[in-house]
Every structure is written in structure tokens, then in C-alpha cells.
Tab-separated table of C-alpha atoms and ligand atoms in Angstrom:
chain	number	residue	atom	x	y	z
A	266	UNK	CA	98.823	25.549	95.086
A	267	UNK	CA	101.299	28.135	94.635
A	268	UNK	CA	104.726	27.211	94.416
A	269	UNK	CA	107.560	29.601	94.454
A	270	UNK	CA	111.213	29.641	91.756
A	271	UNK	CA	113.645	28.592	94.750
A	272	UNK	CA	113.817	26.215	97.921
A	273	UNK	CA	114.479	29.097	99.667
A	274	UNK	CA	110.831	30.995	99.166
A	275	UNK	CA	109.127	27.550	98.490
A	276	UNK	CA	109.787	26.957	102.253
A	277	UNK	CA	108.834	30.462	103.225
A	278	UNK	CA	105.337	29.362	101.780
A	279	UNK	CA	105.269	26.184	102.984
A	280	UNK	CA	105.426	27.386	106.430
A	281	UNK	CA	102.650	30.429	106.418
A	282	UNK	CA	100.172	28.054	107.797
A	283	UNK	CA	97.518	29.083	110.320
A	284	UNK	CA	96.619	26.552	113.318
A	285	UNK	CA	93.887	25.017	110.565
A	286	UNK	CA	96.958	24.154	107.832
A	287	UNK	CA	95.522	27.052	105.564
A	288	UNK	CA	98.099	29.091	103.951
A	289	UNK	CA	97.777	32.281	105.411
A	290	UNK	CA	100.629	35.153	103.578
A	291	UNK	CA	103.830	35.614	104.829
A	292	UNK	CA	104.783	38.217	106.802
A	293	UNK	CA	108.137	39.984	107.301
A	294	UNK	CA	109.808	42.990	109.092
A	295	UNK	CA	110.801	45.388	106.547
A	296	UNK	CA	114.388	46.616	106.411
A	297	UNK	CA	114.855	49.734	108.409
A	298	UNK	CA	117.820	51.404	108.840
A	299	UNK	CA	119.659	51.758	111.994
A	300	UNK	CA	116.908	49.946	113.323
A	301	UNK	CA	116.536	46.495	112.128
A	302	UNK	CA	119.840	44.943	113.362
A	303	UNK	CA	120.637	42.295	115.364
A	304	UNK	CA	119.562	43.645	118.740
A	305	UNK	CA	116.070	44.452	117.086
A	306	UNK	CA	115.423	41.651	115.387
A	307	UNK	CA	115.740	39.476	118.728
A	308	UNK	CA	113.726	41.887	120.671
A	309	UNK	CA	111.138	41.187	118.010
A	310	UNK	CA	111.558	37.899	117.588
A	311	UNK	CA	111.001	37.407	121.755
A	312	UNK	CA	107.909	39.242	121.266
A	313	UNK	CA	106.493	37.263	118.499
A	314	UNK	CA	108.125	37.825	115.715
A	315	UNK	CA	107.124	37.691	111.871
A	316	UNK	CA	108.440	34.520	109.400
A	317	UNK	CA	111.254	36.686	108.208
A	318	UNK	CA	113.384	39.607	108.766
A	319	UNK	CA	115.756	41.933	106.876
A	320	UNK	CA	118.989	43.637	107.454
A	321	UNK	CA	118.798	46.964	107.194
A	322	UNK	CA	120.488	48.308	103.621
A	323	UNK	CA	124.379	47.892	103.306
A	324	UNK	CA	125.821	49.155	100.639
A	325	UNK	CA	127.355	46.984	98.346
A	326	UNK	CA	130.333	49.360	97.141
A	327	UNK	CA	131.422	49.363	100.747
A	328	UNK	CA	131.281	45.715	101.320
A	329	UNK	CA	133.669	45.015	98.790
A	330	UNK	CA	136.051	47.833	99.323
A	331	UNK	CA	138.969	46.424	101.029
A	332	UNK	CA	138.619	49.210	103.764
A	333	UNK	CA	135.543	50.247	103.850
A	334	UNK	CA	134.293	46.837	104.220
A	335	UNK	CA	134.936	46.685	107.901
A	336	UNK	CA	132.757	49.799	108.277
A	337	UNK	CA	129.531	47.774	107.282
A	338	UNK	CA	130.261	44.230	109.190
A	339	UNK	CA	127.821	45.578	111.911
A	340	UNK	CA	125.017	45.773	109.737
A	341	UNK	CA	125.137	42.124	108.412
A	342	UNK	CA	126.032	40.650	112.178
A	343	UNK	CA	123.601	37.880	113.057
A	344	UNK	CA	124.272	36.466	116.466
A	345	UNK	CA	124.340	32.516	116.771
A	346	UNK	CA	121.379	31.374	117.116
A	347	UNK	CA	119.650	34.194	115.778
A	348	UNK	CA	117.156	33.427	112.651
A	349	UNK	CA	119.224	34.317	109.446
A	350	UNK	CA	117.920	37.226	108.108
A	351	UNK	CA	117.554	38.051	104.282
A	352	UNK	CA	120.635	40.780	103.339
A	353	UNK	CA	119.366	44.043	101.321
A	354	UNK	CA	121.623	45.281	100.164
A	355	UNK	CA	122.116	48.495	97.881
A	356	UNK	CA	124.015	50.118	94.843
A	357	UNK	CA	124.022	51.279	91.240
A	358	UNK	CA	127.044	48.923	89.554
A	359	UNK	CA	126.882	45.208	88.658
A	360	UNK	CA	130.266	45.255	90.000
A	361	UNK	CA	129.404	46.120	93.374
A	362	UNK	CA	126.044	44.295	93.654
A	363	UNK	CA	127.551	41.472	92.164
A	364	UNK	CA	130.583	41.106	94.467
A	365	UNK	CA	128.725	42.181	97.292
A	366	UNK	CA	126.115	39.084	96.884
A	367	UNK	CA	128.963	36.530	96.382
A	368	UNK	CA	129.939	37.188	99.988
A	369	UNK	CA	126.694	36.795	101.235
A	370	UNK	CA	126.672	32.670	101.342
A	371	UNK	CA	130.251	32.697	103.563
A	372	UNK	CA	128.281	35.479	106.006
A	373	UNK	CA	125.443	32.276	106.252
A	374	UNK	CA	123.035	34.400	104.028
A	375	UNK	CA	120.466	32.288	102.186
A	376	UNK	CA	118.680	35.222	100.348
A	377	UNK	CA	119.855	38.605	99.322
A	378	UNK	CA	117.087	41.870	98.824
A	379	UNK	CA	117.769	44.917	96.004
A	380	UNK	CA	116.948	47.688	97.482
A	381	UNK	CA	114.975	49.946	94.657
A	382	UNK	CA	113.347	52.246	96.535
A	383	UNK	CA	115.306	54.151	99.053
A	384	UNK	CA	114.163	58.074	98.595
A	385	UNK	CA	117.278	59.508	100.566
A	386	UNK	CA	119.111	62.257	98.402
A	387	UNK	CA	122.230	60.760	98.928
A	388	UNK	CA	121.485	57.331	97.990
A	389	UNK	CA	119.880	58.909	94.993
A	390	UNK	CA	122.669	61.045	93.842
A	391	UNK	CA	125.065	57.284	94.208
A	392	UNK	CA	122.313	56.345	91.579
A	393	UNK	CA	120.837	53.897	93.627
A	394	UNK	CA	117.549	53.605	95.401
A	395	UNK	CA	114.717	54.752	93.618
A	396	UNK	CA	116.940	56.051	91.210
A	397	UNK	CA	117.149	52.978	89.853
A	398	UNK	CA	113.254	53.459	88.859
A	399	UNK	CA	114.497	55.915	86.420
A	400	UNK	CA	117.068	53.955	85.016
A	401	UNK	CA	115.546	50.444	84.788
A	402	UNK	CA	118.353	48.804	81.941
A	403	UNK	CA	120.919	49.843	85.231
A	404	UNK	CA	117.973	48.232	87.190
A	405	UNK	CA	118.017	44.829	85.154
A	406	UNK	CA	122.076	44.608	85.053
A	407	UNK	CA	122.287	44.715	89.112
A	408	UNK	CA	119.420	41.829	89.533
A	409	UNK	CA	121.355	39.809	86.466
A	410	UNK	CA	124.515	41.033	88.825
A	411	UNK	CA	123.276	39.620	91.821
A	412	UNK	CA	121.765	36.513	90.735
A	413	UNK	CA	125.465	35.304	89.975
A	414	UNK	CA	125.971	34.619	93.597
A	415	UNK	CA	123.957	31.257	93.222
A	416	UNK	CA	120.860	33.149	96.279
A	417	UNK	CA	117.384	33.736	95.593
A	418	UNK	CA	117.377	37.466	94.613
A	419	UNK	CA	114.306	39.575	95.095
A	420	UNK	CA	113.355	43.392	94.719
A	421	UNK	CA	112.144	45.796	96.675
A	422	UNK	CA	110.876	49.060	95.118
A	423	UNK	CA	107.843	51.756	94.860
A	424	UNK	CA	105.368	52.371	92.727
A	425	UNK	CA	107.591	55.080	90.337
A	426	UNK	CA	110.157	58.232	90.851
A	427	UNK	CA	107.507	60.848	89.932
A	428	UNK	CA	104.063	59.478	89.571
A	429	UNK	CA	102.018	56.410	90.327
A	430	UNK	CA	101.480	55.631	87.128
A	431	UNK	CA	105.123	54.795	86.301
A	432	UNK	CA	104.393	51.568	88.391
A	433	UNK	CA	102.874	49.890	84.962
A	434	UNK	CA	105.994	49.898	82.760
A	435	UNK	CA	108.573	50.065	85.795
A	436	UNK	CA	106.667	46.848	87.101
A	437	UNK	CA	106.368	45.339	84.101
A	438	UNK	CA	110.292	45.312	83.219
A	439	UNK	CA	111.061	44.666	87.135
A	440	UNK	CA	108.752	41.551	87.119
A	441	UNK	CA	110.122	40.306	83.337
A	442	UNK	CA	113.813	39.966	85.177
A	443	UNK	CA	112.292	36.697	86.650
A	444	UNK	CA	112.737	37.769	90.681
A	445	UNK	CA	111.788	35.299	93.003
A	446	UNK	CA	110.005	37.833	95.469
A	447	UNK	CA	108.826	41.698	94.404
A	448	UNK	CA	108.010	43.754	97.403
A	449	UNK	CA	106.269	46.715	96.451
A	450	UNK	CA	106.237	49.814	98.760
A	451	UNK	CA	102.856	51.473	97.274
A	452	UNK	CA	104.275	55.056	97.011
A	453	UNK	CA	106.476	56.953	94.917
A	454	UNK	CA	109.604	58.305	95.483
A	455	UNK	CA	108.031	62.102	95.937
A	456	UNK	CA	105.141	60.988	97.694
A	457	UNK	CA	107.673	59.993	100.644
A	458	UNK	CA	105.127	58.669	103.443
A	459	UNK	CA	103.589	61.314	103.068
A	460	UNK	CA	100.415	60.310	101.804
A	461	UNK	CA	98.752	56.696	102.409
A	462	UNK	CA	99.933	53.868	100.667
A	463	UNK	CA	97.694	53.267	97.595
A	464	UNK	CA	95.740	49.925	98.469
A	465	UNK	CA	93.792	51.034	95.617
A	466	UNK	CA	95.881	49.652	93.147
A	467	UNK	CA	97.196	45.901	94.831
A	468	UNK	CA	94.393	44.220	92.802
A	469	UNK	CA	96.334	45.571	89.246
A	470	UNK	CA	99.238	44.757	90.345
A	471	UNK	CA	98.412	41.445	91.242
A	472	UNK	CA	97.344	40.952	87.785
A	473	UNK	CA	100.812	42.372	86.326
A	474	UNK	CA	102.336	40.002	88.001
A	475	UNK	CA	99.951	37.152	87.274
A	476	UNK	CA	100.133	38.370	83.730
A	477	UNK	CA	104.128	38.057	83.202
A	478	UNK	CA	105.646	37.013	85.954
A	479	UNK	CA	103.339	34.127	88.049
A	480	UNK	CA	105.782	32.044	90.214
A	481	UNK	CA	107.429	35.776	91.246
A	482	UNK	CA	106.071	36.406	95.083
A	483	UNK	CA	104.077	39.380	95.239
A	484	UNK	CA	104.801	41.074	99.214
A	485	UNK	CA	102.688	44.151	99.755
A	486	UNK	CA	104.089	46.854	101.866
A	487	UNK	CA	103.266	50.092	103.301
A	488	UNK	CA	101.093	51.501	106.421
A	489	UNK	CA	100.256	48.370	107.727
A	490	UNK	CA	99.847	47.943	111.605
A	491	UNK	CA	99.629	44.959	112.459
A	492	UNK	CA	99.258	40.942	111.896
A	493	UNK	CA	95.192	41.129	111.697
A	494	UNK	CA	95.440	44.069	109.530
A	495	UNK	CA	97.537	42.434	106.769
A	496	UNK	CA	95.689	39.250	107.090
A	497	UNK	CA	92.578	41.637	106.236
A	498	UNK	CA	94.774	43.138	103.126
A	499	UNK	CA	95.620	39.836	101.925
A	500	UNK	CA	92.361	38.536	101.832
A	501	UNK	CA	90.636	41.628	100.216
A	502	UNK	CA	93.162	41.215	97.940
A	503	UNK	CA	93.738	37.448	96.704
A	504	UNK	CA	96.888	37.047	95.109
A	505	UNK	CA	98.956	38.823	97.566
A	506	UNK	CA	101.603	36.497	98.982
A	507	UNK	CA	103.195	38.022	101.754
A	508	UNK	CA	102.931	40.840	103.984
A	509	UNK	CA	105.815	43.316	105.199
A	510	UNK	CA	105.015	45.829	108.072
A	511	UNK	CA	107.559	48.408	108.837
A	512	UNK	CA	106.704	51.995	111.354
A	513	UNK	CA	103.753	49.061	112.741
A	514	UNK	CA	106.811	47.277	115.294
A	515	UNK	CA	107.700	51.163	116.358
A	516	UNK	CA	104.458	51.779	117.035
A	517	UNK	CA	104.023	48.023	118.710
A	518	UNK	CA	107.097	45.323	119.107
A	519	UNK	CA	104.052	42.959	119.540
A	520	UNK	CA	102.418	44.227	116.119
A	521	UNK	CA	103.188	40.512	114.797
A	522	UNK	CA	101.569	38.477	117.372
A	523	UNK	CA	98.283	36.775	115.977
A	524	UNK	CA	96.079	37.285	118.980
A	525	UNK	CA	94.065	40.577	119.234
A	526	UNK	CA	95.268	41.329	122.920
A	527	UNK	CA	96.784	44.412	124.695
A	528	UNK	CA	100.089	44.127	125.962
A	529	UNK	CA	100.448	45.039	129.523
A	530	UNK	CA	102.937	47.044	131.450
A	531	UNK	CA	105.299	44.126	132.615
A	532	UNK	CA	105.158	42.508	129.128
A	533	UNK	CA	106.681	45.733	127.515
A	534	UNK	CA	108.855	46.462	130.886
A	535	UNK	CA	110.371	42.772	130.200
A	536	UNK	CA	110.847	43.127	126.588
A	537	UNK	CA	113.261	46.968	126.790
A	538	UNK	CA	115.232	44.531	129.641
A	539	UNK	CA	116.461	42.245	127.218
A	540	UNK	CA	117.050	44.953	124.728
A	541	UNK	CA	119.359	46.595	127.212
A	542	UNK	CA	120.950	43.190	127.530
A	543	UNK	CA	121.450	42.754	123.673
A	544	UNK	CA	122.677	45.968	123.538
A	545	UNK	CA	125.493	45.759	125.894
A	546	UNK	CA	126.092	42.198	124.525
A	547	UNK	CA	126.900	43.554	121.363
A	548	UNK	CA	128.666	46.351	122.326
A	549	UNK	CA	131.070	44.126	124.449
A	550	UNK	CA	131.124	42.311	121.143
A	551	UNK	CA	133.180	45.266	119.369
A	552	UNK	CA	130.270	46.730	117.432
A	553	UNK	CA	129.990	50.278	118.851
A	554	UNK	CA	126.235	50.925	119.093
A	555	UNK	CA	125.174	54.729	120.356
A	556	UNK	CA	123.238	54.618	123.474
A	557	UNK	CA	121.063	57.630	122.285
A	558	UNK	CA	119.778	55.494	119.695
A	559	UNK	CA	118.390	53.241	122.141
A	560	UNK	CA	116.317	56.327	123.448
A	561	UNK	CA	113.614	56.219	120.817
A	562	UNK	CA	112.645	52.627	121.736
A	563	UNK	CA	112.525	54.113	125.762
A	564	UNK	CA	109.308	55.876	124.214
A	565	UNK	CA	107.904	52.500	122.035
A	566	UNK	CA	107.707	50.581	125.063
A	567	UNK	CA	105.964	52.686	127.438
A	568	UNK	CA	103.904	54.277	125.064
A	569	UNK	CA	99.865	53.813	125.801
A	570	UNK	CA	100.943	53.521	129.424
A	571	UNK	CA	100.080	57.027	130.972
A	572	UNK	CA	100.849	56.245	134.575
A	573	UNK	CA	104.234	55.887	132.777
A	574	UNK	CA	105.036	59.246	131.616
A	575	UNK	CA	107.821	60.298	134.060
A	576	UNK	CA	109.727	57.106	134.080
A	577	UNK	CA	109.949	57.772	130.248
A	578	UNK	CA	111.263	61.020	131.026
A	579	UNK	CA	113.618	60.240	133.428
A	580	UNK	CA	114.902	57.791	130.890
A	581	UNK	CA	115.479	60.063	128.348
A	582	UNK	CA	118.015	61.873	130.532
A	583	UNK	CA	120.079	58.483	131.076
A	584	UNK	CA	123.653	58.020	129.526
A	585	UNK	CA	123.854	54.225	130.074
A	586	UNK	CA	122.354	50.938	130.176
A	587	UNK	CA	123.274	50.389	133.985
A	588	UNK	CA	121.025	53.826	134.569
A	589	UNK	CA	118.328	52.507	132.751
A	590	UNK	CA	118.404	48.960	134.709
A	591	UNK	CA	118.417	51.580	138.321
A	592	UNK	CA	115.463	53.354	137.344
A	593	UNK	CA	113.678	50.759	136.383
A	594	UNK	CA	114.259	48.658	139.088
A	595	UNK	CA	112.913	51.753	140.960
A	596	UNK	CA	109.560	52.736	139.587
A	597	UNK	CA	108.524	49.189	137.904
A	598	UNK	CA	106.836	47.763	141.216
A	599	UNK	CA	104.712	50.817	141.791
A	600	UNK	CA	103.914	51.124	137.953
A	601	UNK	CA	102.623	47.634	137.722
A	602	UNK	CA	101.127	47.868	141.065
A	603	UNK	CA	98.957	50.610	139.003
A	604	UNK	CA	98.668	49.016	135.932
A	605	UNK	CA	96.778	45.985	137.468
B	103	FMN	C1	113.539	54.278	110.107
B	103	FMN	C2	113.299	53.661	108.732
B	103	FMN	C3	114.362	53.115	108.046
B	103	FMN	C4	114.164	52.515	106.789
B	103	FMN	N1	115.217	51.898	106.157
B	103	FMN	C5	114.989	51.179	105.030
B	103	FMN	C6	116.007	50.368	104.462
B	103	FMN	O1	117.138	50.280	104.965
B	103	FMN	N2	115.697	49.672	103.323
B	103	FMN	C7	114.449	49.715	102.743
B	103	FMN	O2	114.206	49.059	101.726
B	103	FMN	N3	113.464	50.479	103.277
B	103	FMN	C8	113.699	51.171	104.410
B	103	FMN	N4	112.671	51.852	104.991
B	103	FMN	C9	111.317	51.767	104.407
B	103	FMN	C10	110.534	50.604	105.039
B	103	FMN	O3	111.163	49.366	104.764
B	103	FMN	C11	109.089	50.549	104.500
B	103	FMN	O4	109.125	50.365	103.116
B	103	FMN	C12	108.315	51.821	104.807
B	103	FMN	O5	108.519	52.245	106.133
B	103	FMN	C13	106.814	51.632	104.556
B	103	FMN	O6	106.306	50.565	105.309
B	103	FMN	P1	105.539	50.803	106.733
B	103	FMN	O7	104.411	51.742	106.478
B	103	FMN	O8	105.107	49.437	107.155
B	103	FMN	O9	106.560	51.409	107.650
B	103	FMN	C14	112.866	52.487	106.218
B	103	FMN	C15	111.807	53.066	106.910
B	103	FMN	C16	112.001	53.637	108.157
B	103	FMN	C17	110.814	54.220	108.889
């Protein structure tokens, strides 16, 4: 039986049961920026969420600038009674990374994520990211860094900078900096998402890990849809601990429920209410959310609805919650009425 480095992850195991008591992998919501925040991660969670979520990336320098720091609280706000995400959190100095995790136990935070694999220019040009994969002696201080703050530290990264071969020697000295969790993203930094994640090479990299580092969690990551999809993955590829799906809750909120079924109309109708309610509860709150960025979600829900089409238009044209809750409330009845 596998057994993981801290309490932390040892419980994330021991809980990935299916309805028989057979581990199954774990599976988490990746950390998405400007998406996976508090009001998301409920909305998920309602629909049937995954065993674990992330923040979306904060970066470290900020949360330990005396002024700046204000400018990330958003990002790390977990409402009561919310499930306590993991923080990721980003940078390129021990000094940063290393204060930044210390502050993570006093925000409730039982884990803390290294974000190694962010492709954005800018991040890139702070020398963090996937930077990092090109400078992995900056890569091994931050981990050493962040382990000070007494929380389970794992990684998450890509394959290499340039080409997938990198992954051998970048995984190699990633997974000898005894991590308790490695999520690999199976690209490289060029390849973007631009070409499909390399399922190819999970097997190898399974043994890598078995090979130096065996009580480190291996979490695959990249194009997968759904729940049955990455319970497929896992089991084509034993040795895989945990499963993180990303784009697959855009494309579905329900994408971690275990049954097979459709969502209806009403289901998906219900589930954009209470994000509309999050949203103004946290905006009454004090964190200023844009309403526009509530628009692409409009599409998410009705999307595979086609009776739908114009009530997704008309939303897109709305400049507050209130407007959304009016149209709704008039064209819902009919659309269901159709949708039966
Ligand atoms: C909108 C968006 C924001 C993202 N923000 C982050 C982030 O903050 N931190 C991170 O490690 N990865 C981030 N990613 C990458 C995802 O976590 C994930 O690695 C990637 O989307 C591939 O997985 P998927 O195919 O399941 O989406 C982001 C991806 C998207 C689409």
C-alpha cells in the first residue's frame, strides 16, 4: 500500500476510495488563474467537486511586500466553510517563496504548491514559472525555501523549456528535492497547449519517480475531460497517483461527478444561480470582482443546450447580477418546458 511523506497527502490517499474501498487516484482542480477562486471552487464543489482544489498562483514577492500584499488577499480568500484549498504560489527568490509559505499556516493553509510551469512572458522574464526549468539550482533553493514553513510542499511543472526530452534530467533533480507531490503538466513551455499532452511518456515517468523518488506522489495533468477519463489514464498507467483536470470544468462544472450522465437544463440553470449569489457575496465582502469576468461562465453553463442560444446572448449584453437573475427568471420556464 502506498503511503505518502506527510499527514497531509497520506490522508489525501486514504480517502480516494471508490464505493468498493479500492483506492481509486486522486483527483484535483488545477490552479487557474482568475478562475479558480473562491466563488469557483464552491460552484464546483456544489456540482460535485474533485478531493482537492488550488488557488490560483499568487505571487510570493507580493505577499510579503508590505503594500503590495493587500493586492493579492483576494486570491488566497477561502470563505468559512469552504474546503481549504492547497496555496500555489509563485516566484524566483528563496526570500520570497520562503516568507510567502510561512504565512500560509495563519491564512489556515495546510499545503502550499510551486508553481514551475507557468509559460506567461512576464512571469518568465520575473524568472519564475517555467523559467525555473532552466535554472533548476534556483529551482532546488525555492522548494528548500518553502519547506521552512513546516507544510507539505509539492511541485508543479512541465515536461522542459524547449524540448520534451529535458523532462529526464529536469525530473530527475525536481524529484531528488524529496517533494511530497510532483504534478506534471505533459508539455513544454513552447509547446503551450498547443499540441496534446504526451500520454506517451506517463509510463517513464512513473519509473523516474519509482526509481529516485518512491513515496513522492506522482499527479498527471493535461487534456483530461473528465472523472471516467482520468480513471481510464490512471489505470492504463499504474503508478499514477492522482489526477488534475483543468479546461475539463470550463468545458463541464460537472466534469468531476463519477456517474456517466448528462446534465440537464435546470441542473446547469441552478448551478450559474448560486454563482451569481457567490459573486455578489463576495463582492459585498470588499473583494472587487469584474462582472465581465463572470460572462465567460454565461457560455459554460448553457453550452450543449441549443434551444438556449438567445438567452446566452442576451446575457452577454448584461452589466449586473440583478439583470442576469431578470432574464433568467424570464426565459427559464419556457427553456425547461423545451428541454423536457
Ligand atoms: C485560464 C487558465 C489559467 C491557468 N492558471 C494557472 C495557474 O495559476 N497556475 C498553474 O500552475 N497553472 C495554470 N494553468 C494551467 C492549468 O493548471 C493546467 O496545467 C493546464 O490547463 C493543462 O491542464 P488541462 O488540459 O486539464 O486544462 C492555467 C490554465 C488556464 C486554462
Amino acid at each position: 500500500m502506498k503511503e505518502a511523506k506527510s499527514s497531509y497527502w497520506q490522508r489525501v490517499l486514504d480517502q480516494a476510495v471508490d464505493e468498493d474501498g479500492q483506492r481509486r487516484p486522486f483527483f484535483s482542480m488545477a490552479p487557474m488563474e482568475a478562475v479558480t477562486d473562491t466563488i469557483f471552487r464552491r460552484v464546483v464543489a456544489k456540482a460535485g467537486g474533485p478531493d482537492l482544489y488550488y488557488t490560483e498562483f499568487t505571487n510570493a514577492a507580493s505577499m510579503v511586500h508590505p503594500e503590495a500584499k493587500f493586492s493579492v488577499q483576494g486570491r488566497l480568500a477561502v470563505a468559512p466553510g469552504e474546503q481549504m484549498p492547497i496555496a500555489q504560489i509563485w516566484g524566483s527568490t528563496a526570500a520570497a517563496i520562503g516568507g510567502a509559505a510561512k504565512l500560509l499556516p495563519d491564512l489556515g493553509y495546510q499545503a502550499v504548491d510551486l508553481n514551475m510551469g507557468c509559460p506567461d512572458g512576464t512571469v518568465i522574464k520575473n524568472e519564475a514559472g517555467s523559467d525555473l526549468i532552466r535554472h533548476p539550482d534556483r529551482a532546488d533553493a525555492l522548494i528548500a525555501a518553502a519547506k521552512e514553513s513546516g507544510l507539505p510542499v509539492s511541485v508543479k511543472t512541465r515536461l522542459g523549456f524547449y524540448k520534451i526530452e529535458e523532462y529526464q534530467d529536469w525530473l530527475t533533480n525536481i524529484l531528488s528535492q524529496d517533494i511530497q507531490v510532483l504534478t506534471i503538466h505533459l508539455r513544454t513551455r513552447k509547446e503551450m497547449s498547443k499540441v496534446p499532452a504526451h500520454y506517451e511518456l506517463i509510463d517513464d515517468i512513473v519509473a523516474l519517480r519509482d526509481q529516485i523518488a518512491p513515496q513522492t506522489l506522482l499527479q498527471i495533468n493535461g487534456d483530461i475531460p473528465n472523472y471516467q477519463a482520468g480513471l481510464d489514464l490512471a489505470a492504463a498507467h499504474p503508478g499514477v497517483d492522482g489526477i488534475m483536470i483543468g479546461r475539463g470544468v470550463l468545458e463541464d462544472p460537472f466534469a468531476f461527478v463519477k456517474t456517466n450522465k448528462q446534465h440537464d437544463l435546470a441542473e446547469s440553470i441552478a448551478l450559474l444561480r448560486y454563482q451569481l449569489d457567490l459573486y455578489d457575496e463576495v463582492t459585498a465582502a470588499g473583494t472587487s470582482k469584474h462582472f465581465e469576468a463572470l460572462k465567460r461562465y454565461f457560455k459554460i453553463y448553457l453550452r450543449g443546450f441549443p434551444h438556449a442560444a438567445k438567452l446566452r446572448q442576451l446575457l452577454m449584453d448584461t452589466k449586473s447580477t440583478d439583470e442576469v437573475r431578470t432574464l433568467l427568471a424570464a426565459h427559464v420556464d419556457d427553456l425547461l418546458a423545451l428541454d423536457d
